[in-house]
Amino acid sequence: MSEGTMQRRVQRDQRDLGGAPTASRPAARARRLPRVLVAAAAVPVMLVAAGCSSDSGSDGGKDRKASDSSASASAAPSPTVRAAAFKRLPPEACEVLSKKTLDDLVPKAKSGKEGTSDDIERRAGCSWSSLDNNGVKGSQFRWLNVSLLRFESDVARGAGDELAKKYYDKQVGDAQSAEGAKGTESEPVKGAGDEATAVRYQLKKKEGTFAQQTVVVRAENVVVTLDYNGAGLAGEKTPDADGLMKKAQKAAAEAVDSVVEANGKDSPAPDSPAASTSPSKASGKD
């Protein structure tokens, strides 16, 4: 093979491999290498920067949320409820009515029987019974009971007067739906507490016919329930229901007076409904 032929073959083989091995090719390759290294080095830098930025934003968001939550909690007002008007009940439940009133309603009664209570400043009561025995002409029986319930204001349950209102409504409803009652009638009562209702009906028993009068009064956060009934026994006539009701309403208003007096300077203002009560207490108690 001639020298010229061998040279042309070498050149062709070199072209098939990517070009002739000229001096300019290694130089170009050397120039491209730094740019590739610089670009490759830039990639992890960008990734690190992006990672730092993401972490910083995440932590900052958590911190802001925690701060906002703390600020919100500290700014939220504590739950409150208005204070109850009456702080106590009369210390002696059997003295909520004057001797004059008791002589009128239960003329032959001995000392009252005080109800049991584990907290006399919230719940109290007293009852009296009277039997006017006229021998063969029969007897007149009377029974009187006064109960007082005071409600405290409570953040979870509500204001004292609202709780008393619910109990007042229940007491009225119970009186209106008494088992065995005949001829039930209801009417509002004026001049006693914030609201008052009188309920009357008759109950027939083996001893005779009993005329029942129930007066329920709410004065602010205190509910007074007065039950008064009478019966003619052994042939005596049933007492007049109107007369019994008039006495019961007067006694209920007097019981509210006792609640106001027991609270003294803590009682509601004189022009409030709860403080607008009957003047019968002026007769005093013995």
C-alpha positions as a printed Julia matrix, in Angstrom:
286×3 Matrix{Float64}:
    0.0    0.0     0.0
    1.4    3.37   -0.98
    2.06   6.11    1.56
   -0.63   8.32    0.02
   -3.24   5.61    0.3
   -2.41   4.95    3.97
   -2.68   8.68    4.81
   -6.12   8.97    3.19
   -7.35   5.91    5.13
   -6.12   7.28    8.44
   -7.87  10.58    7.75
  -11.13   8.8     6.88
  -10.97   6.72   10.08
  -10.41   9.83   12.13
  -13.41  11.55   10.5
  -15.58   8.54   11.44
  -14.42   8.93   15.07
  -15.43  12.61   15.33
  -13.0   14.58   13.29
   -9.4   15.02   12.76
   -7.09  15.32   15.78
   -6.28  18.94   15.14
   -4.72  21.24   17.7
   -7.9   23.34   17.97
  -10.12  20.47   19.27
   -8.35  19.88   22.6
   -8.39  23.63   23.23
  -12.14  23.9    22.59
  -12.75  20.93   24.84
  -10.66  22.57   27.54
  -12.69  25.8    27.22
  -16.02  23.98   27.61
  -14.94  22.02   30.7
  -14.83  24.97   33.18
  -18.31  26.14   32.04
  -19.72  22.68   32.67
  -18.11  22.51   36.1
  -19.42  25.97   37.02
  -22.95  25.05   35.94
  -22.82  21.78   37.84
  -21.59  23.53   40.94
  -24.44  26.05   40.73
  -27.11  23.34   40.97
  -26.46  22.24   44.58
  -26.09  25.88   45.62
  -29.57  26.62   44.28
  -30.98  23.51   45.93
  -29.46  24.45   49.28
  -30.8   27.98   48.99
  -34.27  26.72   48.1
  -34.22  24.25   50.99
  -33.23  26.94   53.48
  -35.91  29.25   52.21
  -38.58  26.55   52.51
  -37.57  25.54   56.05
  -37.45  29.14   57.18
  -40.92  29.82   55.85
  -42.35  26.69   57.5
  -40.91  27.48   60.93
  -41.95  31.09   60.63
  -45.52  30.04   59.82
  -45.65  27.79   62.87
  -44.25  30.55   65.05
  -46.8   33.04   63.7
  -49.67  30.64   64.26
  -48.54  29.94   67.82
  -48.16  33.66   68.46
  -51.57  34.46   66.96
  -53.19  31.66   68.99
  -51.58  32.91   72.2
  -52.63  36.49   71.49
  -56.17  35.37   70.72
  -56.38  33.35   73.93
  -55.1   36.23   76.04
  -57.45  38.69   74.33
  -60.57  36.52   74.79
  -62.67  37.83   77.74
  -63.43  35.51   80.63
  -67.05  34.31   80.67
  -69.22  36.29   83.08
  -72.8   36.22   84.32
  -74.72  38.93   86.15
  -74.83  38.56   89.91
  -77.95  37.3    91.67
  -79.97  40.04   93.39
  -80.71  38.19   96.64
  -77.79  36.66   98.52
  -79.68  34.86  101.29
  -83.04  33.63  102.55
  -84.64  34.54  105.89
  -82.73  32.77  108.68
  -85.92  31.27  110.19
  -88.33  29.86  107.62
  -91.13  29.56  110.18
  -90.94  33.31  110.81
  -91.5   34.53  107.25
  -95.15  35.24  108.21
  -96.29  37.41  111.1
  -98.27  36.02  114.02
 -101.27  38.05  112.89
 -101.18  36.4   109.45
 -100.82  32.93  110.94
 -103.74  33.53  113.33
 -105.83  34.49  110.32
 -104.86  31.55  108.07
 -104.31  28.76  110.62
 -106.0   30.04  113.81
 -105.51  26.92  115.9
 -102.01  26.11  114.69
  -99.21  25.39  117.07
  -95.59  26.2   116.16
  -94.68  25.61  112.54
  -92.75  22.58  111.36
  -89.57  23.62  109.58
  -88.56  21.64  106.52
  -85.21  19.89  106.35
  -82.48  21.55  104.27
  -78.73  21.14  103.91
  -78.39  24.78  102.85
  -80.88  27.14  104.5
  -79.56  30.08  102.5
  -80.76  28.41   99.3
  -83.72  26.26  100.32
  -86.09  26.64  103.23
  -89.69  25.98  104.19
  -92.21  25.7   106.98
  -95.71  24.24  107.37
  -98.59  24.72  109.8
 -101.82  22.83  110.34
 -104.94  23.84  112.22
 -108.09  22.02  113.31
 -110.98  24.06  114.67
 -113.02  21.3   116.27
 -116.67  22.13  116.88
 -117.6   18.72  118.23
 -120.77  17.23  116.74
 -121.11  20.27  114.51
 -117.98  19.27  112.63
 -114.56  20.81  112.24
 -112.69  23.18  110.0
 -109.27  22.03  108.89
 -106.57  24.32  107.5
 -103.09  23.55  106.21
 -100.45  26.08  105.16
  -97.0   25.52  103.66
  -94.43  28.07  102.51
  -91.32  27.05  100.57
  -88.51  29.31   99.41
  -85.84  28.49   96.86
  -82.98  30.82   95.96
  -80.85  30.41   92.84
  -77.21  31.47   92.52
  -75.82  32.83   89.26
  -73.57  30.32   87.54
  -71.39  30.75   84.44
  -72.3   27.29   83.16
  -76.03  27.35   84.01
  -76.93  31.04   83.69
  -78.06  34.01   85.76
  -79.91  33.4    89.02
  -83.1   35.15   87.93
  -83.21  33.09   84.71
  -82.85  29.86   86.67
  -85.56  31.05   89.06
  -87.82  31.83   86.11
  -87.53  28.25   84.84
  -88.34  26.87   88.29
  -91.24  29.31   88.66
  -92.77  28.12   85.38
  -92.38  24.5    86.52
  -94.06  25.17   89.86
  -97.01  26.85   88.17
  -97.3   24.0    85.68
  -97.22  21.4    88.44
 -100.01  23.18   90.32
 -102.13  23.43   87.17
 -101.77  19.72   86.47
 -102.19  18.35   90.0
 -103.46  14.78   90.04
 -107.13  14.47   90.97
 -107.76  18.23   90.77
 -111.25  19.4    89.83
 -112.24  22.8    88.48
 -108.69  24.12   88.13
 -108.42  27.88   87.6
 -105.37  30.15   87.24
 -104.89  33.9    87.43
 -101.98  36.34   87.59
 -101.3   38.07   90.9
 -100.3   41.72   91.03
  -98.14  43.42   93.63
  -95.98  40.42   94.54
  -92.44  40.09   93.23
  -91.59  40.21   89.53
  -94.31  37.74   88.57
  -96.86  35.68   90.4
  -99.59  33.18   89.56
 -102.43  31.82   91.68
 -103.9   28.38   90.99
 -107.03  26.98   92.65
 -108.82  23.66   92.47
 -110.71  21.15   94.59
 -109.62  17.74   95.79
 -112.12  15.19   97.01
 -110.85  12.88   99.76
 -112.54  10.51  102.14
 -112.36  13.14  104.89
 -114.14  15.7   102.74
 -113.64  18.17   99.9
 -110.46  20.25  100.13
 -110.22  23.69   98.56
 -106.62  24.08   97.41
 -104.94  27.43   96.74
 -101.38  27.64   95.4
  -99.58  30.96   94.89
  -96.19  30.95   93.16
  -94.12  34.14   93.23
  -90.76  34.9    91.63
  -88.82  37.8    93.11
  -85.58  38.17   91.15
  -83.68  34.92   91.87
  -86.0   33.63   94.62
  -89.18  31.58   94.14
  -91.8   31.46   96.9
  -94.46  28.76   96.68
  -97.35  29.01   99.13
  -99.87  26.18   99.44
 -103.01  26.77  101.46
 -106.0   24.49  101.7
 -109.07  24.07  103.84
 -111.81  21.53  104.3
 -114.98  21.13  106.29
 -114.88  17.83  108.15
 -117.59  15.75  109.86
 -120.42  17.56  108.12
 -118.96  21.06  108.06
 -119.18  22.98  104.79
 -116.19  23.38  102.49
 -114.68  26.83  103.1
 -115.19  29.58  100.54
 -112.42  29.33   97.92
 -112.41  33.07   97.21
 -111.78  33.85  100.86
 -108.97  31.31  101.06
 -107.35  32.66   97.9
 -107.39  36.24   99.15
 -105.6   35.19  102.33
 -103.1   33.06  100.39
 -102.12  35.9    98.07
 -101.61  38.27  100.99
  -99.44  35.72  102.8
  -97.33  35.05   99.68
  -96.58  38.76   99.3
  -95.61  38.88  102.97
  -93.18  36.0   102.49
  -91.49  37.99   99.73
  -91.23  40.9   102.19
  -89.26  38.62  104.49
  -86.8   37.81  101.69
  -86.26  41.52  101.01
  -85.74  42.24  104.72
  -83.28  39.36  105.09
  -81.06  40.89  102.41
  -81.16  44.43  103.84
  -78.93  46.79  101.88
  -78.27  44.06   99.32
  -81.93  44.0    98.31
  -83.02  45.35   94.9
  -83.85  49.04   94.55
  -87.12  50.11   96.21
  -88.8   50.77   92.85
  -88.08  47.28   91.51
  -90.96  44.76   91.27
  -89.29  42.41   93.75
  -89.21  45.13   96.41
  -92.82  46.21   95.81
  -94.53  44.1    98.43
  -97.42  44.1   100.82
  -97.52  46.45  103.84
  -98.86  43.69  106.1
  -95.43  43.17  107.65
  -95.91  46.43  109.51
  -98.01  44.49  111.98
  -94.77  42.73  113.0
  -93.96  39.33  114.39
  -94.13  38.36  118.02
